[in-house]
Coordinates of C-alpha atoms in Angstrom, one line a residue:
M159 CA -2.2 -11.4 17.9
N160 CA 0.3 -8.7 19.1
K161 CA -1.2 -5.4 19.9
I162 CA -0.5 -2.7 17.4
P163 CA 0.9 0.5 19.0
R164 CA -1.6 3.4 18.8
A165 CA 0.6 5.8 16.6
P166 CA 1.3 3.3 13.8
L167 CA -2.3 2.1 13.8
I168 CA -3.8 5.6 13.6
L169 CA -1.3 6.8 11.0
G170 CA -1.8 3.6 9.0
L171 CA -5.6 4.0 9.0
F172 CA -5.3 7.7 7.9
G173 CA -3.0 6.5 5.1
L174 CA -6.0 4.5 3.8
I175 CA -8.0 7.7 3.0
P176 CA -6.9 8.1 -0.6
F177 CA -7.8 4.4 -1.3
V178 CA -11.2 4.7 0.4
W179 CA -12.0 8.1 -1.2
G180 CA -11.0 6.8 -4.6
A181 CA -13.3 3.8 -4.3
A182 CA -16.1 5.9 -2.9
T183 CA -15.9 8.4 -5.8
V184 CA -16.1 5.5 -8.3
W185 CA -19.3 4.2 -6.8
I186 CA -21.0 7.5 -5.6
D187 CA -21.5 10.0 -8.3
D188 CA -22.2 13.0 -6.0
L189 CA -18.8 12.4 -4.2
A190 CA -17.1 12.2 -7.6
A191 CA -18.7 15.5 -8.6
L192 CA -17.7 17.1 -5.3
G193 CA -14.1 15.9 -5.7
L194 CA -13.9 17.0 -9.3
Q195 CA -15.2 20.5 -8.4
Y196 CA -12.9 21.1 -5.5
M197 CA -9.8 19.0 -6.2
G198 CA -9.7 18.1 -9.9
P199 CA -9.8 14.8 -11.8
R200 CA -6.4 13.6 -10.4
F201 CA -7.9 13.3 -6.9
I202 CA -11.0 11.1 -7.7
G203 CA -11.7 7.6 -8.8
P204 CA -8.9 5.3 -9.8
Y205 CA -6.5 8.2 -10.5
V206 CA -6.0 9.1 -6.8
Q207 CA -5.6 5.4 -6.0
L208 CA -3.1 4.7 -8.7
F209 CA -0.9 7.7 -8.0
Y210 CA -1.0 7.2 -4.2
G211 CA -0.7 3.4 -4.5
S212 CA 2.5 3.8 -6.4
I213 CA 3.9 6.1 -3.8
I214 CA 2.9 3.7 -1.0
L215 CA 4.6 0.8 -2.7
S216 CA 7.7 2.9 -3.0
F217 CA 7.4 3.9 0.6
M218 CA 7.1 0.2 1.5
S219 CA 10.4 -0.5 -0.3
G220 CA 12.0 2.0 2.0
V221 CA 10.5 0.4 5.1
L222 CA 11.7 -3.0 4.0
W223 CA 15.1 -1.6 3.3
G224 CA 15.2 -0.3 6.8
F225 CA 14.3 -3.8 8.1
A226 CA 17.1 -5.3 6.0
T227 CA 19.6 -3.1 7.8
K228 CA 19.0 -5.3 10.9
A229 CA 20.2 -8.4 9.0
T230 CA 23.8 -9.5 8.3
G231 CA 25.6 -11.4 5.5
A232 CA 23.6 -13.2 2.9
Q233 CA 20.3 -12.5 4.6
A234 CA 21.0 -8.7 4.5
A235 CA 21.9 -9.0 0.7
T236 CA 18.6 -10.9 0.1
G237 CA 16.7 -8.4 2.2
Y238 CA 18.1 -5.4 0.3
T239 CA 17.3 -7.1 -3.0
L240 CA 13.8 -7.9 -2.0
A241 CA 13.2 -4.4 -0.6
V242 CA 13.6 -2.7 -4.0
L243 CA 10.9 -4.9 -5.7
P244 CA 7.8 -3.0 -4.6
A245 CA 9.2 0.3 -5.9
L246 CA 10.2 -1.3 -9.2
W247 CA 6.8 -3.0 -9.4
A248 CA 5.1 0.3 -9.0
F249 CA 7.3 2.0 -11.6
F250 CA 6.9 -0.6 -14.3
M251 CA 3.4 -1.9 -13.6
S252 CA 1.2 1.2 -12.8
G253 CA 0.7 2.3 -16.4
G254 CA -1.5 1.0 -19.2
G255 CA -4.9 2.3 -18.1
P256 CA -6.8 2.4 -14.8
S257 CA -8.1 -1.2 -14.8
S258 CA -4.8 -3.0 -15.6
A259 CA -2.9 -0.6 -13.4
G260 CA -5.4 -1.2 -10.6
V261 CA -5.0 -5.0 -10.9
N262 CA -1.2 -4.6 -11.0
L263 CA -1.3 -2.6 -7.8
I264 CA -3.5 -5.2 -6.1
F265 CA -0.8 -7.8 -7.0
G266 CA 1.9 -5.4 -5.8
F267 CA 0.3 -4.9 -2.4
L268 CA -0.3 -8.6 -2.0
G269 CA 3.4 -9.1 -2.9
V270 CA 4.5 -6.6 -0.3
L271 CA 2.5 -8.6 2.2
L272 CA 4.4 -11.7 1.3
L273 CA 7.7 -9.7 1.7
D274 CA 6.4 -8.4 5.1
F275 CA 5.8 -12.0 6.1
A276 CA 9.3 -13.1 5.1
F277 CA 11.0 -10.1 6.9
S278 CA 8.8 -10.9 10.0
R279 CA 9.8 -14.6 9.9
W280 CA 13.5 -13.5 9.8
G281 CA 12.9 -11.5 13.0
L282 CA 13.5 -8.1 11.3
T283 CA 10.1 -6.5 12.1
P284 CA 8.4 -5.5 15.3
A285 CA 6.1 -8.3 16.8
W286 CA 3.0 -6.4 15.8
W287 CA 4.0 -5.7 12.2
M288 CA 2.0 -8.5 10.5
A289 CA -1.2 -7.5 12.3
L290 CA -0.9 -4.0 11.0
R291 CA 0.2 -4.9 7.5
T292 CA -2.6 -7.6 7.1
L293 CA -5.3 -5.1 8.2
L294 CA -4.0 -2.3 5.9
T295 CA -3.4 -4.5 3.0
A296 CA -6.9 -6.1 3.2
I297 CA -8.5 -2.6 3.1
V298 CA -6.3 -1.4 0.2
V299 CA -6.9 -4.5 -1.8
A300 CA -10.7 -4.2 -1.2
C301 CA -10.7 -0.6 -2.2
L302 CA -8.7 -1.3 -5.4
T303 CA -11.0 -4.2 -6.2
L304 CA -14.1 -2.1 -5.9
T305 CA -12.5 0.4 -8.3
V306 CA -11.4 -2.3 -10.8
I307 CA -14.8 -4.0 -11.0

């Protein structure tokens, strides 16, 4: 496994806070009450996860687009096309209630991991990319699953 540089690892882990917080506020009533009192309903439970998860899927589209700029020809065209899928998925699939939206986000993040793998196999990502993305995706999917169940 390639060593993940410190800055992306730390920033990636901090980026998990809304997912972890959302799951925690679903399972721990006192945290939910605290969050509701100080931040409002949008920042607890599935709502913070769904809103933030949609943003992160869109962010990942931008990251993949950046990787596609390293490709040429047909591979670049394929990369650009694949790069827009996470943002479109978030846009079309994050509605319909917290449970179905949560399940759809789980599939969206797993799909992004597959795209990460493809871009990595094409040599468009840093050597450590898949180690970071696998770690972050596992935690995001676990948090969303805790909320959905």
